[in-house]
Short mmCIF file of C-alpha atoms in Angstrom, two decimals:
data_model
loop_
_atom_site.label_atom_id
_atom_site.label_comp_id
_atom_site.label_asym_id
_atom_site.label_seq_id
_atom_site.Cartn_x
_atom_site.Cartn_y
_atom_site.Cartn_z
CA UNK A 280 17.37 13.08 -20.93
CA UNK A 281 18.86 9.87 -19.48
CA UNK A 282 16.54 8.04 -16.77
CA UNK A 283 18.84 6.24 -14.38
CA UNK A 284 17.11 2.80 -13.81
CA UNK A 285 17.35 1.57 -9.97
CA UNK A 286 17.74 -1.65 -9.23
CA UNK A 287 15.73 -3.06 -6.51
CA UNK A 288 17.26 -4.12 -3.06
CA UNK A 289 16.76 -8.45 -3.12
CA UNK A 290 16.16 -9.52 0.35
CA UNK A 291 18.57 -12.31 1.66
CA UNK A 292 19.01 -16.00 1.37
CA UNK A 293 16.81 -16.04 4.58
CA UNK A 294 14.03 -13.71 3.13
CA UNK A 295 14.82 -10.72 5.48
CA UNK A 296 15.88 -6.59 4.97
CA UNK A 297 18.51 -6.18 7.66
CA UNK A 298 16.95 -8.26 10.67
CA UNK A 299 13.45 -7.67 9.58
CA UNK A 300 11.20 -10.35 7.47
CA UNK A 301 11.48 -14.37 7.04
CA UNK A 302 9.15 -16.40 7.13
CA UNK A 303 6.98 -17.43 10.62
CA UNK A 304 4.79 -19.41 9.20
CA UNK A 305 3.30 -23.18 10.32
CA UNK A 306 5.13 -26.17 8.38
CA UNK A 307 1.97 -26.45 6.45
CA UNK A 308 3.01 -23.77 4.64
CA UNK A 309 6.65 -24.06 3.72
CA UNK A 310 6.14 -25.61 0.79
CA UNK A 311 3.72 -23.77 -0.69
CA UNK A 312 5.63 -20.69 0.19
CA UNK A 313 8.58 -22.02 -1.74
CA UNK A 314 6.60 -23.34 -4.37
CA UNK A 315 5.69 -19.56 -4.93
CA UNK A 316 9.07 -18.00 -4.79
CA UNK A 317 10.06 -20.49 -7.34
CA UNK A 318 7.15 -19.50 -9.84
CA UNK A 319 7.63 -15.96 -9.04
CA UNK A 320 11.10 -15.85 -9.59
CA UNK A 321 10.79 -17.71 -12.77
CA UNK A 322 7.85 -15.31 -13.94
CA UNK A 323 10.08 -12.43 -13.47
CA UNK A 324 13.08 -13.80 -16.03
CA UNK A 325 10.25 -15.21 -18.75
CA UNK A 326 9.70 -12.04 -20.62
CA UNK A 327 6.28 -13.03 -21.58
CA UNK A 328 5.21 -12.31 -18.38
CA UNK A 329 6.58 -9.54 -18.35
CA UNK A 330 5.37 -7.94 -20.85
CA UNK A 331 1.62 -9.83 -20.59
CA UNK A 332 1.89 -7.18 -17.19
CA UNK A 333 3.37 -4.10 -19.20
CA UNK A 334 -0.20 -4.30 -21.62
CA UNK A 335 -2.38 -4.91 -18.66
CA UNK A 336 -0.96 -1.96 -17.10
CA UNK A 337 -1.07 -0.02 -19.94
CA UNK A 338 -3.89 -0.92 -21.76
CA UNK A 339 -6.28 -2.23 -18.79
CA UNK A 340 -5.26 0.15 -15.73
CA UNK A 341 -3.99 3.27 -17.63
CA UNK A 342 -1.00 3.59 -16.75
CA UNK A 343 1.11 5.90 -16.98
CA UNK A 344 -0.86 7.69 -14.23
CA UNK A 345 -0.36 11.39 -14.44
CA UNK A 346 1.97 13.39 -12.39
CA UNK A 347 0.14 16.24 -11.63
CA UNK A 348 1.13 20.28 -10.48
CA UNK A 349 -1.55 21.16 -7.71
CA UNK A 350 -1.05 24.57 -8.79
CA UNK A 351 -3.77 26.56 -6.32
CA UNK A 352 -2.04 23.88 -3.41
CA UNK A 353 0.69 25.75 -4.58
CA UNK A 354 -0.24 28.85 -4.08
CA UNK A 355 -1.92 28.57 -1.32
CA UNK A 356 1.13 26.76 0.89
CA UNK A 357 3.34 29.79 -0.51
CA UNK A 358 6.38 26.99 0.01
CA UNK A 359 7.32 24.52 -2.65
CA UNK A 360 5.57 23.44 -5.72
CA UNK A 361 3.29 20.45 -4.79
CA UNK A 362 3.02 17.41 -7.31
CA UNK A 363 0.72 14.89 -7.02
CA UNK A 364 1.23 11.18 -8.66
CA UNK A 365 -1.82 10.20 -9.46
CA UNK A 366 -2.84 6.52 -8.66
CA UNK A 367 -6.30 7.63 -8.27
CA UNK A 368 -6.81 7.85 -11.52
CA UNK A 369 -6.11 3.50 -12.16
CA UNK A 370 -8.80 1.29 -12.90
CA UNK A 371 -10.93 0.32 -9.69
CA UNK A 372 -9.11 3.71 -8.29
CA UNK A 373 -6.19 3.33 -6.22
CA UNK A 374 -2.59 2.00 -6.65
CA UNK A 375 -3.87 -1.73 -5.60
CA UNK A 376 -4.62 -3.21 -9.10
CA UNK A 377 -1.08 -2.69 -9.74
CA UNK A 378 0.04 -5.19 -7.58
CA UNK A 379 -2.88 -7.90 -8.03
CA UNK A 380 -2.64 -7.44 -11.52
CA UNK A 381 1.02 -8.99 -11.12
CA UNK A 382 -0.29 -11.60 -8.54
CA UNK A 383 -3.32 -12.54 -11.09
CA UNK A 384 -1.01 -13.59 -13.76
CA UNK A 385 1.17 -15.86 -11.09
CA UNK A 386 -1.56 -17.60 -9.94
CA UNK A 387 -2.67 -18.68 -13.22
CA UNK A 388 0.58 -19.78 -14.43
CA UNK A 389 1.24 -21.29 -11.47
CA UNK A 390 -2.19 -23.31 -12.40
CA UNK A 391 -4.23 -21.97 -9.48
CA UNK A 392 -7.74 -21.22 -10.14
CA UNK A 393 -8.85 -19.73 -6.72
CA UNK A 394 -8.09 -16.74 -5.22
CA UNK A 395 -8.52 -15.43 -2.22
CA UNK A 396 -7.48 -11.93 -0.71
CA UNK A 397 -7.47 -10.14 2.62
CA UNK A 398 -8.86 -6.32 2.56
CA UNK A 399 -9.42 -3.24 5.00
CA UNK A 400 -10.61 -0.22 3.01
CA UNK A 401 -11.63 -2.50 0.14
CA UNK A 402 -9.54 -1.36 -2.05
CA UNK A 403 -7.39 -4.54 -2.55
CA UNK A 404 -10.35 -6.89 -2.04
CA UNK A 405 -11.95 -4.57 -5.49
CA UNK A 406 -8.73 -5.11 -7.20
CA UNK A 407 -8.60 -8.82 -6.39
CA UNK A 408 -12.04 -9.34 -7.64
CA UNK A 409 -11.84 -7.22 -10.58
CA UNK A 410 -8.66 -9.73 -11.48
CA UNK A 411 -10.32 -12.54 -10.59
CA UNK A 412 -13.11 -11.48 -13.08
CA UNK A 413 -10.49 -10.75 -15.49
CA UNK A 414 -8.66 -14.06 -15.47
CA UNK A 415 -11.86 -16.35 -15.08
CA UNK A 416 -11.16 -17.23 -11.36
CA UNK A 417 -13.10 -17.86 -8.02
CA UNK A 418 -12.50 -15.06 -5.37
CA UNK A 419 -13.48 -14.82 -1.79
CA UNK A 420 -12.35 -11.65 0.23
CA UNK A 421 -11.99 -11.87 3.55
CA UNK A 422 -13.03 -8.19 5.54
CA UNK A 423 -13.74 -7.50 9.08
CA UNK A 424 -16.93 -6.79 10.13
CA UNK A 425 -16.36 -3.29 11.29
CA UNK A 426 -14.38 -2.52 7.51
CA UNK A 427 -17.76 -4.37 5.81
CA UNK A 428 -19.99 -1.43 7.91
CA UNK A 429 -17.35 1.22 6.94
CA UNK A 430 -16.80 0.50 3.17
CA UNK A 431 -20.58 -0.60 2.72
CA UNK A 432 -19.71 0.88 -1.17
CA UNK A 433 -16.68 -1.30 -1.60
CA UNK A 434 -18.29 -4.67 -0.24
CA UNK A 435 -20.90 -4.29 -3.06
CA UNK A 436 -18.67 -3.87 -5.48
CA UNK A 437 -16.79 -6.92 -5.04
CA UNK A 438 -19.71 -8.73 -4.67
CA UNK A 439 -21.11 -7.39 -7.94
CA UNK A 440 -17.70 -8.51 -9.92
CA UNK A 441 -18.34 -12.13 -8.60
CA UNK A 442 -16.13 -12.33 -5.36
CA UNK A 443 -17.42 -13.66 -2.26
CA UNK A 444 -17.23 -11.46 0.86
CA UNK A 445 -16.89 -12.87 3.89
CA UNK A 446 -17.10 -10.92 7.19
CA UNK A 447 -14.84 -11.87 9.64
CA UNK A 448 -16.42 -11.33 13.44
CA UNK A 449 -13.17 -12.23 15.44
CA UNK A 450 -10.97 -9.85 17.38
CA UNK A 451 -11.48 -5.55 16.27
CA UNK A 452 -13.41 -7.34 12.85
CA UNK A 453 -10.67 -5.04 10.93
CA UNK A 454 -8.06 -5.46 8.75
CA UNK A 455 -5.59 -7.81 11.16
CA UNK A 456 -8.30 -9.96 12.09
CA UNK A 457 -9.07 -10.99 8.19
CA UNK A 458 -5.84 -10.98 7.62
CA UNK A 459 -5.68 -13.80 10.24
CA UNK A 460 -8.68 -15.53 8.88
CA UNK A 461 -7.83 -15.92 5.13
CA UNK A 462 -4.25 -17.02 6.58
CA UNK A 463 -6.60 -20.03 8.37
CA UNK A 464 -8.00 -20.48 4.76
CA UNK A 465 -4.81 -21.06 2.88
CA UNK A 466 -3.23 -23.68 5.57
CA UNK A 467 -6.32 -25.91 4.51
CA UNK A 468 -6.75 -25.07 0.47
CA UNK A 469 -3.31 -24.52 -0.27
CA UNK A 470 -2.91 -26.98 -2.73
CA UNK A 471 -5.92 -24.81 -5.45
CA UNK A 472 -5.53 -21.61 -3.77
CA UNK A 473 -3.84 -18.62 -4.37
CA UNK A 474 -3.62 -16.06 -1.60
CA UNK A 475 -2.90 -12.43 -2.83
CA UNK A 476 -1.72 -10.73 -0.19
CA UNK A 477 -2.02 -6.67 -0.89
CA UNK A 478 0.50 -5.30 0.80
CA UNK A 479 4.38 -5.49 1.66
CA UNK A 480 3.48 -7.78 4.46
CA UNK A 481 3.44 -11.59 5.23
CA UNK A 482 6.28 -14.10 5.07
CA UNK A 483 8.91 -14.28 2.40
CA UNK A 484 8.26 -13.65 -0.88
CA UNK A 485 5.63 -11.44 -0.30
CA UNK A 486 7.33 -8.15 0.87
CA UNK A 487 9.44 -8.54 -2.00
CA UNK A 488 6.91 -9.18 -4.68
CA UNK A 489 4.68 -7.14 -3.71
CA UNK A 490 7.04 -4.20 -3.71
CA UNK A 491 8.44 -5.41 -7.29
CA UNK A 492 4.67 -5.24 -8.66
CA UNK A 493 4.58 -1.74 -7.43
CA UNK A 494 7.50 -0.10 -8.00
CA UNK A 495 6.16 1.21 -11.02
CA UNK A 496 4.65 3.86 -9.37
CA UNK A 497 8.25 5.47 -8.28
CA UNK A 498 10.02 4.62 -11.34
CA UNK A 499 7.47 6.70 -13.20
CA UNK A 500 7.58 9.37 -11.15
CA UNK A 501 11.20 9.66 -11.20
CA UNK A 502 10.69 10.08 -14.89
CA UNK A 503 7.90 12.33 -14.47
CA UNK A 504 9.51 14.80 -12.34
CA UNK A 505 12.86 14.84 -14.34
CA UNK A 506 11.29 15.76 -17.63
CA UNK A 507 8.81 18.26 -15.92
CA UNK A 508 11.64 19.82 -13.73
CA UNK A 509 14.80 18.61 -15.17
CA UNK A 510 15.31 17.10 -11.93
CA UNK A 511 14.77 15.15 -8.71
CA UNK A 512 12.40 16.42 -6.33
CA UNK A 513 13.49 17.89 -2.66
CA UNK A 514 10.72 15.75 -0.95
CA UNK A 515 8.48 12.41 -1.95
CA UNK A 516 5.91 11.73 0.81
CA UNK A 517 3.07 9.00 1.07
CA UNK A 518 1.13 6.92 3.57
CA UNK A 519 1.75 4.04 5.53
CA UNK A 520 -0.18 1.35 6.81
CA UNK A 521 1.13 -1.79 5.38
CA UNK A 522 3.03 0.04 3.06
CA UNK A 523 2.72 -0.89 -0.66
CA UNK A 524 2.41 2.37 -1.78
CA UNK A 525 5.37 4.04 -0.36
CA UNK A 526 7.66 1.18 -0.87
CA UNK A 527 6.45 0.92 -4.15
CA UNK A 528 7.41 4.53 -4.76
CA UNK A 529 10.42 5.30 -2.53
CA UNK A 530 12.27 2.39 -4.14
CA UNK A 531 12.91 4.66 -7.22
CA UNK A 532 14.77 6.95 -4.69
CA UNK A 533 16.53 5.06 -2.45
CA UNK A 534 19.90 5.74 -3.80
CA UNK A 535 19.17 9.35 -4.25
CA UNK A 536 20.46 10.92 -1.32
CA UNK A 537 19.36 14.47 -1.81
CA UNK A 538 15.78 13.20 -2.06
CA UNK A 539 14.45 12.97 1.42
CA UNK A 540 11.74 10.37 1.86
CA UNK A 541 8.88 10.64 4.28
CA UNK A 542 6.49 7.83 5.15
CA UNK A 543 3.20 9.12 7.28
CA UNK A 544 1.33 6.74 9.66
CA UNK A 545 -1.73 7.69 10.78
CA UNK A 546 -1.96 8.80 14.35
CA UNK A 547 -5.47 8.26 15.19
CA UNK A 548 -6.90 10.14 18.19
CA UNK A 549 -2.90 11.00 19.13
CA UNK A 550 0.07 8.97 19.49
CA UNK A 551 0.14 9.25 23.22
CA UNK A 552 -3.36 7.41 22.94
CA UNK A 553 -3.76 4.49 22.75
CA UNK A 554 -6.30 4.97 19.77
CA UNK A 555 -3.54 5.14 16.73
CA UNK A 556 -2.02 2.81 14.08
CA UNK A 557 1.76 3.87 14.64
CA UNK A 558 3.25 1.37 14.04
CA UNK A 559 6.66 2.43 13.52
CA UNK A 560 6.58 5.56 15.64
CA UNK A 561 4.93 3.72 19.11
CA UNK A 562 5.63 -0.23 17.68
CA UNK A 563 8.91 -2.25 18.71
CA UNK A 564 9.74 -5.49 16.79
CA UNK A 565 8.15 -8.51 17.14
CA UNK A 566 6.19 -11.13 15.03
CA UNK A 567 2.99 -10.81 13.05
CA UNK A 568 1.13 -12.67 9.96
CA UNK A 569 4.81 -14.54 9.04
CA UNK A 570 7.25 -11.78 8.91
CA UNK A 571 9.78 -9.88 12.08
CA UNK A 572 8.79 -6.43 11.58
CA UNK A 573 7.62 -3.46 13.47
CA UNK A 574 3.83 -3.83 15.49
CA UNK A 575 1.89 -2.41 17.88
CA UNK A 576 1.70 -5.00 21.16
CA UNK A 577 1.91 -4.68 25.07
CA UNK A 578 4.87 -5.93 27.23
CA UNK A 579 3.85 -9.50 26.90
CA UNK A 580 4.04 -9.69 23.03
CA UNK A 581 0.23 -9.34 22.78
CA UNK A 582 -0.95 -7.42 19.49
CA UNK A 583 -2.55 -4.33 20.30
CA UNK A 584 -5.41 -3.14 18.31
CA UNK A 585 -5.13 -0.28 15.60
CA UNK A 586 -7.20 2.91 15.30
CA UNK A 587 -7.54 4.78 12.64
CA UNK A 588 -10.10 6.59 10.82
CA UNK A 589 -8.74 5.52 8.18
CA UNK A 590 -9.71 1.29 7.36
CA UNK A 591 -6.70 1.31 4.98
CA UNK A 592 -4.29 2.60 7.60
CA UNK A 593 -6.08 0.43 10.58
CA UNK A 594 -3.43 -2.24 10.77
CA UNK A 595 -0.90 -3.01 13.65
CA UNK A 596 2.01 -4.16 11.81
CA UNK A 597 3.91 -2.75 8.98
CA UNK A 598 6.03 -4.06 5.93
CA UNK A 599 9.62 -5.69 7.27
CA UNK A 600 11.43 -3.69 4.42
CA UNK A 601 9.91 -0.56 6.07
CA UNK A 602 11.07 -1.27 9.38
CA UNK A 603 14.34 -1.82 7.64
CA UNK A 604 14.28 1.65 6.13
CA UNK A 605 13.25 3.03 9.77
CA UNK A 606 16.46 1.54 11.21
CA UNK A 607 18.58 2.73 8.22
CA UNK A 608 17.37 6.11 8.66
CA UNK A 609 16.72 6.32 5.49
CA UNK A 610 13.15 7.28 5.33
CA UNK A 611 11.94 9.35 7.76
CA UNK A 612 8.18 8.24 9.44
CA UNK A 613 5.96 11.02 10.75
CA UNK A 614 2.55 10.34 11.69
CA UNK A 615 -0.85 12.36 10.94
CA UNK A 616 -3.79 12.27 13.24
CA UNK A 617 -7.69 11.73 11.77
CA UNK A 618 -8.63 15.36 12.53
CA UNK A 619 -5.46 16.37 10.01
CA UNK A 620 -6.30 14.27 7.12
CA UNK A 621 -9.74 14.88 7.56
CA UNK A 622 -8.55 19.16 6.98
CA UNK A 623 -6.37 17.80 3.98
CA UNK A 624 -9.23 16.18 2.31
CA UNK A 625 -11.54 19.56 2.43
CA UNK A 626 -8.18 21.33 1.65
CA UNK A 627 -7.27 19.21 -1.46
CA UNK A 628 -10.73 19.19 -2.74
CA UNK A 629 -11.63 22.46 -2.57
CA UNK A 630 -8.15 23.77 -4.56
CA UNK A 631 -7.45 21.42 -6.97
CA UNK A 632 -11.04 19.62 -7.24
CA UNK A 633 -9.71 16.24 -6.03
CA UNK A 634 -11.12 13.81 -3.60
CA UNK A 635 -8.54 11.93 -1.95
CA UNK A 636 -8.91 8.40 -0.28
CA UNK A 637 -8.75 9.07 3.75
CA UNK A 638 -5.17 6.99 3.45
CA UNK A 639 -3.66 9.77 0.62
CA UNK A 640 -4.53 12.69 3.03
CA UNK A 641 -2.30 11.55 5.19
CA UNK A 642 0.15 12.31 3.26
CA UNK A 643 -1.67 15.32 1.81
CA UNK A 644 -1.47 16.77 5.43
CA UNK A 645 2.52 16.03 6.06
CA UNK A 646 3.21 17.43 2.58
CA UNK A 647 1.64 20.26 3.19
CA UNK A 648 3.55 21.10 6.43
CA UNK A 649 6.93 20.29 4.36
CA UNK A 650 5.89 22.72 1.28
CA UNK A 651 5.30 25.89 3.49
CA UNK A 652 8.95 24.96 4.98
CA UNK A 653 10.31 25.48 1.71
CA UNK A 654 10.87 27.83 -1.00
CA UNK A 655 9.48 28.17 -4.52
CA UNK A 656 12.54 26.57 -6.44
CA UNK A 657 11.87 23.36 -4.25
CA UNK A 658 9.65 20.21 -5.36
CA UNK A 659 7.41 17.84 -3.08
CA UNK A 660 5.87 14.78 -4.36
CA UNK A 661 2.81 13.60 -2.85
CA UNK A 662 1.62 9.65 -4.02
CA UNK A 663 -1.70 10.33 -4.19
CA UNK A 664 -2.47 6.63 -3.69
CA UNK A 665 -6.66 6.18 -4.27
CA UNK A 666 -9.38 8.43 -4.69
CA UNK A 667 -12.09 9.18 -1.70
CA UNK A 668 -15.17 8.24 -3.40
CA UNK A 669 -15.09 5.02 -0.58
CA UNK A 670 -14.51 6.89 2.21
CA UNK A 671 -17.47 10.01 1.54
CA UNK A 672 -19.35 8.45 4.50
CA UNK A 673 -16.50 8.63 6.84
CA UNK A 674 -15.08 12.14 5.78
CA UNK A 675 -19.07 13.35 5.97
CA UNK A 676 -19.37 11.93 9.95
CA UNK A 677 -15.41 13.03 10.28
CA UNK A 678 -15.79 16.44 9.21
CA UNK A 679 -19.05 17.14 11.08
CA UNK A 680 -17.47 15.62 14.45
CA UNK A 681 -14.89 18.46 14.28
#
């Protein structure tokens, strides 16, 4: 069978999807922020790079992850057949390394030898050391205080792969407010320093990049599901907090116009609390860490904080291409409260003996909703974008709050 290749959307001259991206960042940074589109863009066309990332993927992460039938999911949804693609199954366990794999091999042939990374649920701040290990480089990881108490499991694991943590005690101590911190760090080291940013957020090139590293995930499963079915699936679904995940997958659909794309923030308490992380279903544009995008802020432009029981997910803004996508009306975003993923974890573990990360069951819990909606001869895709063995502390004081 012939696999139609899609060719990324670029964004423009200015760096933006639509209205949405750019860079809003201090002068400091200009130049290093071209100096990095330069060596990315020349890393892309040198096909030693290239393929120097194919191997790694291949022969370090596993890839190609699996795309897996959830056959008693299946059966038990009485709707369409439920696939998962599983990123859980990578190296350090979640779609992340992907990404920083790609960024690891930029820095050093850009000639940096220090990295540094922002995380939430640890997940990127694991990859980012386990590359930094890898390559031979310095690492510091920069995690709120309230993520370091949350993903106690995580934090040692970086630490025990040589990266520095360092807790950052500003603002909610989550995800935006180490975000903000390792920004502080690259205005004054920007001249040794790499900063791998893990999602599709932050000024121009990073939406971009980042989605490029991690398209990989769609493009397979566009594959996948086309020799397994013989052809496209009905529904794709994943999570959003940043967004790397789904953009990295959706972009293998976006011209597909019978596929119908759904991205799933998570809702928190409820979205008419104000304990949520909706970004784009309670957000408006504005501002935040470089780019125009969709965020969470009050009538004087003030960020608002993010809730979600989820650390992943816990993040005010959202990737510029996303918002894009939102306007477009090309991808539909839902949203999925804690209580619902927390029911899609037990639910997912107990059929198909699979543990998702508290992000994934997100999407676990809209998919589910969609399959029982349709009929046997229809297909949803679920990314199934870490495993849960980081969150069993939170699903454990979750599932015994409900």
């Amino acid at each position: 069978m012939t696999v139609k290749t899609i060719k990324s959307r670029s964004a423009d001259s200015l760096g933006r999807f639509g209205k949405f991206g750019g860079r809003f960042v201090p002068e400091t940074l200009m130049t290093a922020l071209a100096e990095l589109e330069t060596g990315y863009r020349s890393a892309l066309a040198d096909a030693k790079f290239r393929e120097e990332l194919k191997t790694l993927l291949m022969e370090y992460s596993g890839r190609p992850t699996p795309l897996t039938l959830a056959q008693r999911l299946t059966e038990l949804t009485g709707g369409a057949r439920i696939y998962l693609k599983r990123e859980d199954l990578n190296h350090t366990g979640a779609h992340k390394i992907n990404n920083t794999l790609g960024q690891g091999l930029l820095a050093r042939r850009m000639g940096k030898r220090k990295l540094i990374a922002e995380t939430g649920a640890g997940q990127h701040g694991v990859a980012s050391a386990t590359v930094a290990a890898l390559l031979g480089m310095e690492c510091k990881v920069f995690m709120g205080e309230e993520d370091v108490r949350r993903q106690q499991l995580n934090v040692f694991r970086m630490e025990l792969l040589g990266a520095e943590v360092i807790p950052v005690t500003s603002g909610s101590r989550t995800l935006k407010d180490a975000t903000n911190e390792a920004i502080r760090h690259w205005v004054s080291h920007v001249e040794d320093t790499f900063y791998l940013i893990g999602s599709v957020v932050g000024p121009h090139p990073y939406p971009e990049m980042v989605r490029n590293f991690q398209r990989v995930i769609g493009d397979e499963t566009r594959s996948q599901v086309l020799e397994k079915e013989g052809r496209l699936p009905d529904e794709v679904v994943a999570c959003v907090g940043g967004g790397s995940n789904a953009i990295g997958m959706f972009t293998a659909f976006l011209e597909d116009h019978s596929v119908r794309l759904h991205g799933v923030e998570a809702a928190g308490e409820g979205i008419s609390t104000d304990r949520h992380a909706a970004t784009l279903t309670k957000g408006s544009p504005g501002v935040i860490h470089g780019s125009l995008t969709y965020l969470l802020q009050d009538e004087h432009g003030q960020i608002l904080p993010a809730h979600s029981i989820s650390a992943g997910l816990d993040y005010p803004g959202v990737g510029p291409e996303h918002a894009d996508l939102k306007e477009k009306g090309r991808v539909r975003y839902t949203t999925a409260e804690d209580g619902e993923a927390l029911e899609a974890v037990r639910l997912l573990s107990r059929t198909e003996g699979i543990l998702p990360a508290l992000e994934s069951a997100h999407a676990v819990a809209e998919a589910i909703k969609l399959a029982k909606k349709g009929d046997p001869d229809s297909i949803v895709v679920i990314c199934l974008s870490g495993r849960g063995d980081k969150d069993v502390d939170s699903i454990r004081q979750g599932l015994e709050g409900l």
